[in-house]
Short mmCIF file of N, CA and C in Angstrom, two decimals:
data_model
loop_
_atom_site.label_atom_id
_atom_site.label_comp_id
_atom_site.label_asym_id
_atom_site.label_seq_id
_atom_site.Cartn_x
_atom_site.Cartn_y
_atom_site.Cartn_z
N MET A 1 -69.14 62.05 -86.53
CA MET A 1 -68.27 61.53 -88.03
C MET A 1 -68.22 63.10 -88.64
N PRO A 2 -66.84 63.45 -88.56
CA PRO A 2 -66.48 64.60 -89.27
C PRO A 2 -66.98 64.98 -90.52
N ALA A 3 -67.42 66.18 -91.24
CA ALA A 3 -67.79 66.00 -92.43
C ALA A 3 -66.62 65.95 -93.52
N VAL A 4 -66.73 65.17 -94.80
CA VAL A 4 -65.74 65.74 -95.79
C VAL A 4 -65.66 66.62 -96.29
N PRO A 5 -64.59 67.16 -96.70
CA PRO A 5 -64.41 68.33 -97.36
C PRO A 5 -64.62 68.00 -98.69
N PRO A 6 -65.41 69.58 -99.51
CA PRO A 6 -65.90 68.97 -100.52
C PRO A 6 -65.01 68.48 -101.58
N SER A 7 -63.88 69.24 -101.73
CA SER A 7 -62.91 68.54 -102.66
C SER A 7 -62.56 67.08 -102.99
N ARG A 8 -62.43 66.46 -101.20
CA ARG A 8 -61.90 65.27 -101.12
C ARG A 8 -62.83 64.73 -101.84
N ALA A 9 -64.55 65.02 -101.52
CA ALA A 9 -65.54 64.17 -101.76
C ALA A 9 -65.68 64.00 -103.41
N ILE A 10 -65.49 65.27 -104.24
CA ILE A 10 -65.29 65.20 -105.35
C ILE A 10 -64.38 64.18 -105.98
N ARG A 11 -63.24 64.33 -105.69
CA ARG A 11 -62.05 63.80 -106.00
C ARG A 11 -62.20 62.24 -105.93
N GLU A 12 -62.89 61.64 -104.66
CA GLU A 12 -62.89 60.60 -104.40
C GLU A 12 -63.80 59.81 -104.93
N LEU A 13 -65.25 60.54 -105.35
CA LEU A 13 -66.31 60.11 -105.93
C LEU A 13 -65.77 59.98 -107.77
N SER A 14 -65.27 61.03 -108.03
CA SER A 14 -64.59 60.63 -109.23
C SER A 14 -63.67 59.49 -109.71
N LEU A 15 -62.63 59.32 -108.34
CA LEU A 15 -62.16 58.37 -108.76
C LEU A 15 -62.74 56.85 -108.43
N LEU A 16 -63.65 56.65 -107.85
CA LEU A 16 -64.39 55.45 -108.05
C LEU A 16 -64.56 54.64 -109.42
N GLY A 17 -64.67 55.32 -110.11
CA GLY A 17 -64.50 54.92 -111.86
C GLY A 17 -63.59 55.46 -112.41
N ASP A 18 -62.17 55.84 -111.90
CA ASP A 18 -61.61 56.29 -113.01
C ASP A 18 -60.78 55.18 -113.70
N LYS A 19 -59.91 55.73 -114.76
CA LYS A 19 -59.20 54.64 -115.94
C LYS A 19 -58.19 53.90 -115.19
N SER A 20 -57.67 54.12 -114.05
CA SER A 20 -56.61 52.94 -113.45
C SER A 20 -57.48 52.12 -112.69
N ARG A 21 -58.47 52.62 -111.87
CA ARG A 21 -59.10 51.76 -111.55
C ARG A 21 -60.21 50.88 -112.26
N ARG A 22 -60.22 51.28 -113.51
CA ARG A 22 -60.99 50.39 -114.33
C ARG A 22 -60.48 49.12 -114.71
N GLU A 23 -58.94 49.50 -114.90
CA GLU A 23 -58.28 48.39 -115.50
C GLU A 23 -57.75 47.77 -114.56
N ASN A 24 -58.04 47.99 -113.35
CA ASN A 24 -57.39 46.98 -111.89
C ASN A 24 -58.68 46.64 -110.95
N ARG A 25 -60.26 46.95 -111.62
CA ARG A 25 -61.28 47.15 -110.55
C ARG A 25 -61.30 45.85 -109.71
N ALA A 26 -60.79 44.70 -110.23
CA ALA A 26 -60.72 43.73 -109.16
C ALA A 26 -60.24 43.91 -107.73
N MET A 27 -59.36 44.92 -107.80
CA MET A 27 -58.66 45.21 -106.36
C MET A 27 -59.36 45.71 -105.35
N TYR A 28 -60.34 46.25 -105.99
CA TYR A 28 -61.33 47.22 -105.20
C TYR A 28 -62.66 46.58 -104.88
N PRO A 29 -62.89 47.03 -103.22
CA PRO A 29 -64.04 46.08 -102.87
C PRO A 29 -65.26 47.13 -103.69
N HIS A 30 -65.34 48.18 -104.01
CA HIS A 30 -66.27 49.17 -104.79
C HIS A 30 -65.82 49.96 -105.83
N PHE A 31 -66.55 49.92 -107.09
CA PHE A 31 -66.60 49.97 -108.03
C PHE A 31 -67.67 50.59 -108.99
N THR A 32 -67.98 51.81 -109.38
CA THR A 32 -68.51 52.16 -110.16
C THR A 32 -68.12 52.99 -111.77
N THR A 33 -68.78 53.24 -112.86
CA THR A 33 -68.49 54.21 -113.62
C THR A 33 -69.44 55.05 -113.61
N ASN A 34 -70.63 55.10 -112.90
CA ASN A 34 -71.79 56.17 -113.01
C ASN A 34 -71.70 56.89 -112.12
N PHE A 35 -70.62 57.48 -111.90
CA PHE A 35 -70.41 59.00 -111.07
C PHE A 35 -69.70 59.90 -112.32
N MET A 36 -70.16 61.22 -112.21
CA MET A 36 -69.31 61.93 -113.28
C MET A 36 -68.07 61.82 -113.19
N GLN A 37 -67.26 61.59 -114.36
CA GLN A 37 -65.92 61.53 -114.34
C GLN A 37 -65.54 63.04 -114.32
N ILE A 38 -64.70 63.63 -113.57
CA ILE A 38 -64.18 65.07 -113.55
C ILE A 38 -62.95 65.29 -113.35
N PRO A 39 -62.05 65.50 -114.87
CA PRO A 39 -60.74 65.62 -115.03
C PRO A 39 -60.01 66.67 -113.98
N LYS A 40 -60.83 68.12 -114.17
CA LYS A 40 -60.50 69.32 -113.81
C LYS A 40 -61.55 70.06 -112.40
N VAL A 41 -60.89 70.41 -111.56
CA VAL A 41 -61.66 71.30 -110.68
C VAL A 41 -61.23 72.81 -110.57
N GLY A 42 -61.99 73.70 -110.74
CA GLY A 42 -61.43 75.07 -110.38
C GLY A 42 -62.16 75.73 -109.34
N LEU A 43 -61.78 76.96 -108.98
CA LEU A 43 -62.40 77.78 -108.11
C LEU A 43 -62.35 79.32 -108.82
N CYS A 44 -63.24 80.08 -108.80
CA CYS A 44 -63.20 81.32 -108.98
C CYS A 44 -64.39 82.37 -108.48
N GLN A 45 -63.93 83.76 -108.28
CA GLN A 45 -64.99 84.40 -107.22
C GLN A 45 -65.17 85.86 -108.27
N GLY A 46 -66.28 86.09 -108.15
CA GLY A 46 -66.46 87.40 -108.74
C GLY A 46 -67.99 87.43 -109.73
N LYS A 47 -68.03 88.32 -109.96
CA LYS A 47 -69.50 88.79 -111.04
C LYS A 47 -69.66 87.72 -112.27
N PHE A 48 -70.64 87.20 -112.23
CA PHE A 48 -70.70 86.26 -113.46
C PHE A 48 -70.87 86.50 -114.75
N PRO A 49 -69.91 86.59 -115.52
CA PRO A 49 -69.74 87.40 -116.98
C PRO A 49 -71.07 87.28 -117.60
N GLN A 50 -71.19 88.15 -118.60
CA GLN A 50 -72.41 88.52 -119.44
C GLN A 50 -72.70 87.46 -120.19
N PHE A 51 -71.28 87.22 -120.86
CA PHE A 51 -71.54 86.07 -121.86
C PHE A 51 -72.28 84.50 -121.51
N LEU A 52 -71.78 84.34 -120.06
CA LEU A 52 -72.10 83.16 -119.52
C LEU A 52 -73.27 83.07 -118.98
N LEU A 53 -73.82 84.66 -118.32
CA LEU A 53 -75.25 84.59 -118.22
C LEU A 53 -76.27 84.45 -119.57
N GLU A 54 -75.87 84.89 -120.47
CA GLU A 54 -76.69 84.76 -121.95
C GLU A 54 -76.62 83.26 -122.19
N ALA A 55 -75.52 82.63 -121.92
CA ALA A 55 -75.80 81.06 -122.25
C ALA A 55 -76.44 80.24 -121.29
N TRP A 56 -76.54 81.07 -120.08
CA TRP A 56 -77.38 80.32 -118.90
C TRP A 56 -78.68 80.52 -119.77
N ASP A 57 -79.32 81.91 -119.68
CA ASP A 57 -80.70 82.41 -120.24
C ASP A 57 -81.12 81.36 -121.74
N ASP A 58 -80.03 81.02 -122.54
CA ASP A 58 -80.58 80.30 -123.88
C ASP A 58 -80.75 79.03 -123.10
N TYR A 59 -79.89 78.36 -122.25
CA TYR A 59 -80.36 77.14 -121.63
C TYR A 59 -81.74 77.13 -120.73
N ASP A 60 -81.94 77.79 -120.05
CA ASP A 60 -82.79 77.94 -119.36
C ASP A 60 -84.10 78.09 -120.31
N TYR A 61 -84.13 78.93 -121.46
CA TYR A 61 -85.11 79.28 -122.26
C TYR A 61 -85.69 77.79 -123.12
N ARG A 62 -84.35 77.00 -122.85
CA ARG A 62 -84.70 75.90 -123.96
C ARG A 62 -85.11 74.63 -123.06
N LYS A 63 -84.29 74.34 -122.05
CA LYS A 63 -84.17 73.57 -121.30
C LYS A 63 -85.19 73.62 -119.81
N LYS A 64 -85.29 75.00 -119.16
CA LYS A 64 -86.07 75.42 -118.05
C LYS A 64 -84.99 74.80 -116.96
N SER A 65 -84.30 75.54 -116.36
CA SER A 65 -83.19 75.16 -115.43
C SER A 65 -84.20 75.07 -114.05
N ASP A 66 -83.41 74.23 -113.30
CA ASP A 66 -84.19 74.37 -111.81
C ASP A 66 -83.39 75.25 -110.74
N ASN A 67 -82.41 75.68 -111.53
CA ASN A 67 -81.83 76.78 -110.45
C ASN A 67 -82.10 78.03 -110.83
N ASP A 68 -81.48 78.70 -109.38
CA ASP A 68 -81.49 80.34 -109.62
C ASP A 68 -80.38 80.61 -111.11
N ARG A 69 -81.05 81.86 -111.67
CA ARG A 69 -79.91 82.66 -112.67
C ARG A 69 -78.89 83.15 -111.61
N PRO A 70 -77.51 83.00 -112.07
CA PRO A 70 -76.61 83.11 -111.58
C PRO A 70 -76.40 84.63 -110.97
N SER A 71 -77.10 85.40 -112.01
CA SER A 71 -76.90 86.94 -111.46
C SER A 71 -77.56 87.30 -109.91
N VAL A 72 -78.23 86.42 -109.67
CA VAL A 72 -79.15 86.97 -107.97
C VAL A 72 -77.70 87.00 -106.97
N PHE A 73 -76.77 86.26 -107.33
CA PHE A 73 -75.65 86.14 -106.64
C PHE A 73 -74.60 87.33 -106.36
N PRO A 74 -74.15 87.88 -105.08
CA PRO A 74 -73.39 88.80 -105.11
C PRO A 74 -71.94 89.01 -105.74
N GLU A 75 -71.36 89.96 -105.93
CA GLU A 75 -69.91 89.79 -106.52
C GLU A 75 -68.71 89.14 -105.76
N HIS A 76 -68.80 88.91 -104.45
CA HIS A 76 -67.68 88.22 -103.83
C HIS A 76 -68.42 86.61 -103.93
N GLN A 77 -69.39 86.07 -104.82
CA GLN A 77 -69.73 84.84 -104.70
C GLN A 77 -68.45 83.95 -105.07
N LEU A 78 -68.28 82.86 -104.26
CA LEU A 78 -67.49 81.83 -105.02
C LEU A 78 -68.09 80.68 -105.93
N TYR A 79 -67.40 80.32 -106.78
CA TYR A 79 -67.87 79.64 -107.94
C TYR A 79 -67.08 78.06 -108.11
N VAL A 80 -67.35 76.84 -108.21
CA VAL A 80 -66.61 76.03 -108.40
C VAL A 80 -67.11 75.29 -109.73
N VAL A 81 -65.90 75.24 -110.75
CA VAL A 81 -65.92 74.90 -111.92
C VAL A 81 -65.26 73.87 -112.42
N PHE A 82 -66.24 72.96 -112.94
CA PHE A 82 -65.81 71.50 -113.28
C PHE A 82 -65.37 71.09 -114.65
N ALA A 83 -64.72 70.79 -114.89
CA ALA A 83 -64.45 70.28 -116.63
C ALA A 83 -64.61 68.94 -116.30
N ALA A 84 -66.00 68.13 -117.22
CA ALA A 84 -66.51 67.02 -117.01
C ALA A 84 -66.57 66.50 -118.18
N GLU A 85 -67.02 65.14 -118.50
CA GLU A 85 -67.37 64.45 -119.43
C GLU A 85 -68.42 64.77 -119.99
N ASN A 86 -69.21 64.37 -121.40
CA ASN A 86 -70.55 65.09 -122.02
C ASN A 86 -71.20 63.60 -121.34
N ALA A 87 -72.09 63.62 -120.13
CA ALA A 87 -72.52 62.59 -119.97
C ALA A 87 -74.37 62.40 -120.35
N GLY A 88 -74.57 63.10 -121.33
CA GLY A 88 -76.15 63.36 -121.51
C GLY A 88 -77.03 64.30 -121.22
N SER A 89 -78.29 63.98 -121.33
CA SER A 89 -78.95 64.98 -120.92
C SER A 89 -79.99 65.02 -119.61
N GLN A 90 -80.03 65.79 -119.17
CA GLN A 90 -80.73 65.43 -117.48
C GLN A 90 -82.08 64.68 -117.83
N LEU A 91 -82.01 63.76 -116.50
CA LEU A 91 -83.29 62.88 -116.72
C LEU A 91 -84.40 63.34 -116.71
N GLY A 92 -84.89 64.77 -116.10
CA GLY A 92 -86.10 65.26 -116.38
C GLY A 92 -86.38 65.42 -118.10
N SER A 93 -85.35 65.46 -118.96
CA SER A 93 -86.42 66.18 -120.08
C SER A 93 -85.85 64.49 -121.17
N TYR A 94 -85.58 63.62 -120.68
CA TYR A 94 -84.91 62.54 -121.21
C TYR A 94 -86.59 61.68 -121.67
N VAL A 95 -86.30 61.11 -123.18
CA VAL A 95 -87.76 60.56 -123.27
C VAL A 95 -87.59 59.14 -123.38
N TYR A 96 -88.21 58.69 -122.95
CA TYR A 96 -87.82 57.08 -122.79
C TYR A 96 -88.49 56.37 -123.82
N HIS A 97 -87.72 54.92 -124.23
CA HIS A 97 -88.27 54.30 -125.42
C HIS A 97 -89.11 53.08 -125.05
N SER A 98 -88.54 52.90 -123.63
CA SER A 98 -89.28 51.66 -123.40
C SER A 98 -89.17 51.42 -121.72
N PHE A 99 -90.22 50.49 -121.24
CA PHE A 99 -90.01 50.48 -119.53
C PHE A 99 -88.58 50.13 -119.44
N GLU A 100 -87.85 48.88 -119.95
CA GLU A 100 -86.58 48.47 -119.68
C GLU A 100 -85.72 49.63 -119.72
N GLU A 101 -85.78 50.64 -120.39
CA GLU A 101 -84.77 51.66 -120.16
C GLU A 101 -85.30 52.17 -118.44
N ALA A 102 -86.38 52.39 -118.26
CA ALA A 102 -86.68 53.13 -117.22
C ALA A 102 -86.22 52.26 -116.01
N ILE A 103 -86.53 51.12 -116.13
CA ILE A 103 -85.99 50.14 -115.00
C ILE A 103 -84.25 50.05 -115.04
N SER A 104 -83.61 50.28 -116.11
CA SER A 104 -82.25 50.16 -116.06
C SER A 104 -81.79 51.48 -115.55
N ILE A 105 -82.24 52.74 -115.62
CA ILE A 105 -81.63 53.91 -115.07
C ILE A 105 -82.50 53.55 -113.80
N LEU A 106 -83.08 53.00 -113.51
CA LEU A 106 -83.62 53.16 -111.94
C LEU A 106 -82.37 52.31 -111.21
N ARG A 107 -81.84 51.02 -111.95
CA ARG A 107 -80.91 50.29 -111.11
C ARG A 107 -79.62 50.71 -111.27
N GLN A 108 -79.39 51.25 -112.20
CA GLN A 108 -77.83 52.15 -112.21
C GLN A 108 -78.03 53.02 -111.28
N VAL A 109 -78.82 54.11 -111.13
CA VAL A 109 -78.82 54.95 -110.04
C VAL A 109 -78.75 54.36 -108.98
N SER A 110 -79.75 53.54 -108.35
CA SER A 110 -79.74 52.64 -107.17
C SER A 110 -78.51 51.94 -106.86
N GLY A 111 -77.73 51.34 -107.84
CA GLY A 111 -76.36 50.44 -107.37
C GLY A 111 -75.26 51.60 -107.28
N THR A 112 -75.48 52.84 -108.13
CA THR A 112 -74.47 53.94 -107.68
C THR A 112 -74.28 54.63 -106.94
N VAL A 113 -75.72 55.04 -105.95
CA VAL A 113 -75.79 55.67 -105.01
C VAL A 113 -75.16 54.57 -103.86
N ALA A 114 -75.65 53.24 -104.22
CA ALA A 114 -74.86 52.41 -102.79
C ALA A 114 -73.43 52.01 -102.96
N VAL A 115 -73.16 52.09 -104.02
CA VAL A 115 -71.31 52.33 -104.27
C VAL A 115 -70.66 53.38 -103.53
N GLY A 116 -71.24 54.72 -103.66
CA GLY A 116 -71.00 55.90 -103.22
C GLY A 116 -70.95 56.08 -101.69
N GLU A 117 -72.10 55.30 -101.05
CA GLU A 117 -72.25 55.05 -99.69
C GLU A 117 -71.31 54.04 -98.85
N ALA A 118 -71.46 53.03 -99.36
CA ALA A 118 -70.32 51.70 -99.18
C ALA A 118 -68.97 52.37 -98.96
N ALA A 119 -68.44 53.07 -100.22
CA ALA A 119 -67.09 53.33 -100.26
C ALA A 119 -66.70 54.60 -99.60
N LEU A 120 -67.58 55.53 -99.52
CA LEU A 120 -67.05 56.63 -99.04
C LEU A 120 -68.08 57.49 -97.71
N GLU A 121 -69.05 56.61 -97.47
CA GLU A 121 -70.08 57.10 -96.35
C GLU A 121 -70.62 58.54 -96.94
N PHE A 122 -71.03 58.15 -98.52
CA PHE A 122 -71.50 59.12 -99.22
C PHE A 122 -72.73 59.14 -99.43
N GLU A 123 -73.83 60.31 -98.63
CA GLU A 123 -75.18 60.05 -98.90
C GLU A 123 -75.60 61.24 -99.90
N HIS A 124 -76.50 60.80 -100.90
CA HIS A 124 -76.82 61.74 -101.75
C HIS A 124 -78.12 62.56 -101.24
N ARG A 125 -77.99 63.50 -100.70
CA ARG A 125 -79.46 64.21 -100.12
C ARG A 125 -80.46 64.96 -100.90
N ASP A 126 -79.97 65.01 -102.26
CA ASP A 126 -80.14 66.12 -103.01
C ASP A 126 -80.44 65.32 -104.70
N LEU A 127 -80.66 63.96 -104.78
CA LEU A 127 -80.89 63.23 -105.79
C LEU A 127 -82.33 63.65 -106.49
N HIS A 128 -82.35 64.40 -107.97
CA HIS A 128 -83.35 64.52 -108.54
C HIS A 128 -82.98 64.80 -109.81
N ARG A 129 -84.18 64.96 -110.72
CA ARG A 129 -84.25 64.69 -111.97
C ARG A 129 -83.02 65.54 -112.78
N GLY A 130 -82.56 66.41 -112.24
CA GLY A 130 -81.75 67.65 -112.81
C GLY A 130 -80.17 66.78 -112.51
N ASN A 131 -79.79 66.15 -111.97
CA ASN A 131 -78.53 65.84 -111.48
C ASN A 131 -78.36 64.10 -111.52
N VAL A 132 -79.20 63.65 -112.47
CA VAL A 132 -79.01 62.36 -113.24
C VAL A 132 -78.91 62.68 -114.75
N LEU A 133 -77.78 62.11 -115.39
CA LEU A 133 -77.88 62.71 -116.87
C LEU A 133 -78.00 61.28 -117.40
N VAL A 134 -78.47 61.14 -118.34
CA VAL A 134 -78.72 59.78 -119.40
C VAL A 134 -78.42 60.18 -120.88
N LYS A 135 -77.68 59.32 -121.17
CA LYS A 135 -77.31 58.95 -122.77
C LYS A 135 -77.31 57.59 -123.26
N ARG A 136 -77.54 57.58 -124.80
CA ARG A 136 -77.69 56.40 -125.64
C ARG A 136 -76.31 55.66 -125.20
N THR A 137 -76.15 54.42 -125.51
CA THR A 137 -75.01 53.82 -125.27
C THR A 137 -75.08 52.29 -126.25
N HIS A 138 -74.03 51.89 -126.68
CA HIS A 138 -74.09 50.70 -127.21
C HIS A 138 -73.39 49.61 -126.49
N GLU A 139 -73.08 50.03 -125.20
CA GLU A 139 -72.66 48.87 -124.27
C GLU A 139 -73.86 48.04 -123.86
N GLU A 140 -73.64 47.00 -123.93
CA GLU A 140 -74.84 45.90 -123.42
C GLU A 140 -75.22 46.08 -121.86
N THR A 141 -73.99 46.16 -120.72
CA THR A 141 -74.13 46.13 -119.53
C THR A 141 -73.54 47.19 -119.11
N VAL A 142 -73.60 47.53 -117.89
CA VAL A 142 -72.92 48.48 -117.03
C VAL A 142 -72.31 47.58 -115.69
N TYR A 143 -71.30 47.62 -115.29
CA TYR A 143 -70.66 46.97 -114.38
C TYR A 143 -70.62 47.79 -112.90
N LEU A 144 -70.72 47.13 -111.84
CA LEU A 144 -70.40 47.97 -110.98
C LEU A 144 -70.03 46.88 -109.51
N ARG A 145 -69.59 46.96 -108.74
CA ARG A 145 -68.69 46.11 -107.53
C ARG A 145 -69.61 47.03 -106.38
N LEU A 146 -69.78 46.20 -105.61
CA LEU A 146 -70.52 46.37 -104.04
C LEU A 146 -69.83 45.34 -103.09
N GLY A 147 -69.14 45.84 -102.32
CA GLY A 147 -68.64 45.06 -100.97
C GLY A 147 -67.93 43.69 -101.69
N GLY A 148 -67.54 43.60 -102.87
CA GLY A 148 -66.47 42.79 -103.56
C GLY A 148 -67.45 41.97 -104.56
N VAL A 149 -68.73 41.91 -104.19
CA VAL A 149 -69.67 41.45 -105.35
C VAL A 149 -69.86 42.19 -106.48
N ASP A 150 -69.55 41.45 -107.54
CA ASP A 150 -69.56 42.25 -108.90
C ASP A 150 -71.27 41.87 -109.84
N TYR A 151 -71.48 43.29 -110.31
CA TYR A 151 -72.97 43.11 -110.80
C TYR A 151 -73.08 43.84 -112.08
N LEU A 152 -73.71 43.24 -112.97
CA LEU A 152 -73.42 43.61 -114.31
C LEU A 152 -75.50 43.87 -114.50
N ILE A 153 -75.57 45.02 -114.86
CA ILE A 153 -76.75 45.77 -114.78
C ILE A 153 -77.32 45.67 -116.54
N PRO A 154 -78.33 45.12 -117.27
CA PRO A 154 -78.20 45.70 -118.57
C PRO A 154 -78.84 46.91 -118.72
N THR A 155 -78.13 47.65 -119.82
CA THR A 155 -78.32 48.78 -120.13
C THR A 155 -79.71 49.29 -120.46
N HIS A 156 -80.09 48.34 -121.83
CA HIS A 156 -80.82 48.53 -122.57
C HIS A 156 -80.91 49.59 -123.42
N GLY A 157 -79.83 49.99 -123.63
CA GLY A 157 -79.41 50.97 -124.55
C GLY A 157 -79.06 52.54 -123.79
N VAL A 158 -79.33 52.77 -122.51
CA VAL A 158 -78.94 53.82 -121.58
C VAL A 158 -77.94 53.60 -120.75
N GLN A 159 -77.31 54.81 -120.64
CA GLN A 159 -76.41 54.75 -119.57
C GLN A 159 -76.80 56.02 -118.52
N ALA A 160 -76.78 55.79 -117.17
CA ALA A 160 -77.16 57.14 -116.45
C ALA A 160 -75.87 57.47 -115.50
N THR A 161 -76.02 58.45 -115.18
CA THR A 161 -74.91 58.96 -114.75
C THR A 161 -75.15 60.30 -113.45
N ILE A 162 -74.72 60.02 -112.33
CA ILE A 162 -74.88 61.17 -111.25
C ILE A 162 -73.96 61.75 -111.39
N VAL A 163 -74.45 63.36 -111.27
CA VAL A 163 -73.54 64.60 -111.30
C VAL A 163 -73.16 65.37 -110.40
N ASP A 164 -73.75 65.35 -108.91
CA ASP A 164 -73.42 65.77 -107.74
C ASP A 164 -74.29 65.24 -106.83
#
């Protein structure tokens, strides 16, 4: 099977839960809103600007990044830039309020990965605490559709989103 170009994968994963699909979700065999919604994607090249390095350092100091500092990359480095929704904090820094929250996050992430696999043959080979975001929600359930079957996952006050 040929590899899916990254730009197509990003576009298609984002489309799994886009607004037009939300309104017409019964038309689709697979649906989730738990992949990061990405309205814009850009590509840039060059040395990482000092003000962004300072912002990265501040973030790393406060949250401890799992990634390399961008200054390690060469001046001809290509970067993909995403404009994305605010989907919360990294799972690794989230403080659980109940066992039910933890189970809900596990169910949401598992269901979302299953939808991505069924819809796009997408395999997430790098799923870790840094690319699952969690935020508080007032929604009672998260809806997903897998193989034409609808599922309502109780949120217990949290929504999980997969970011890459």
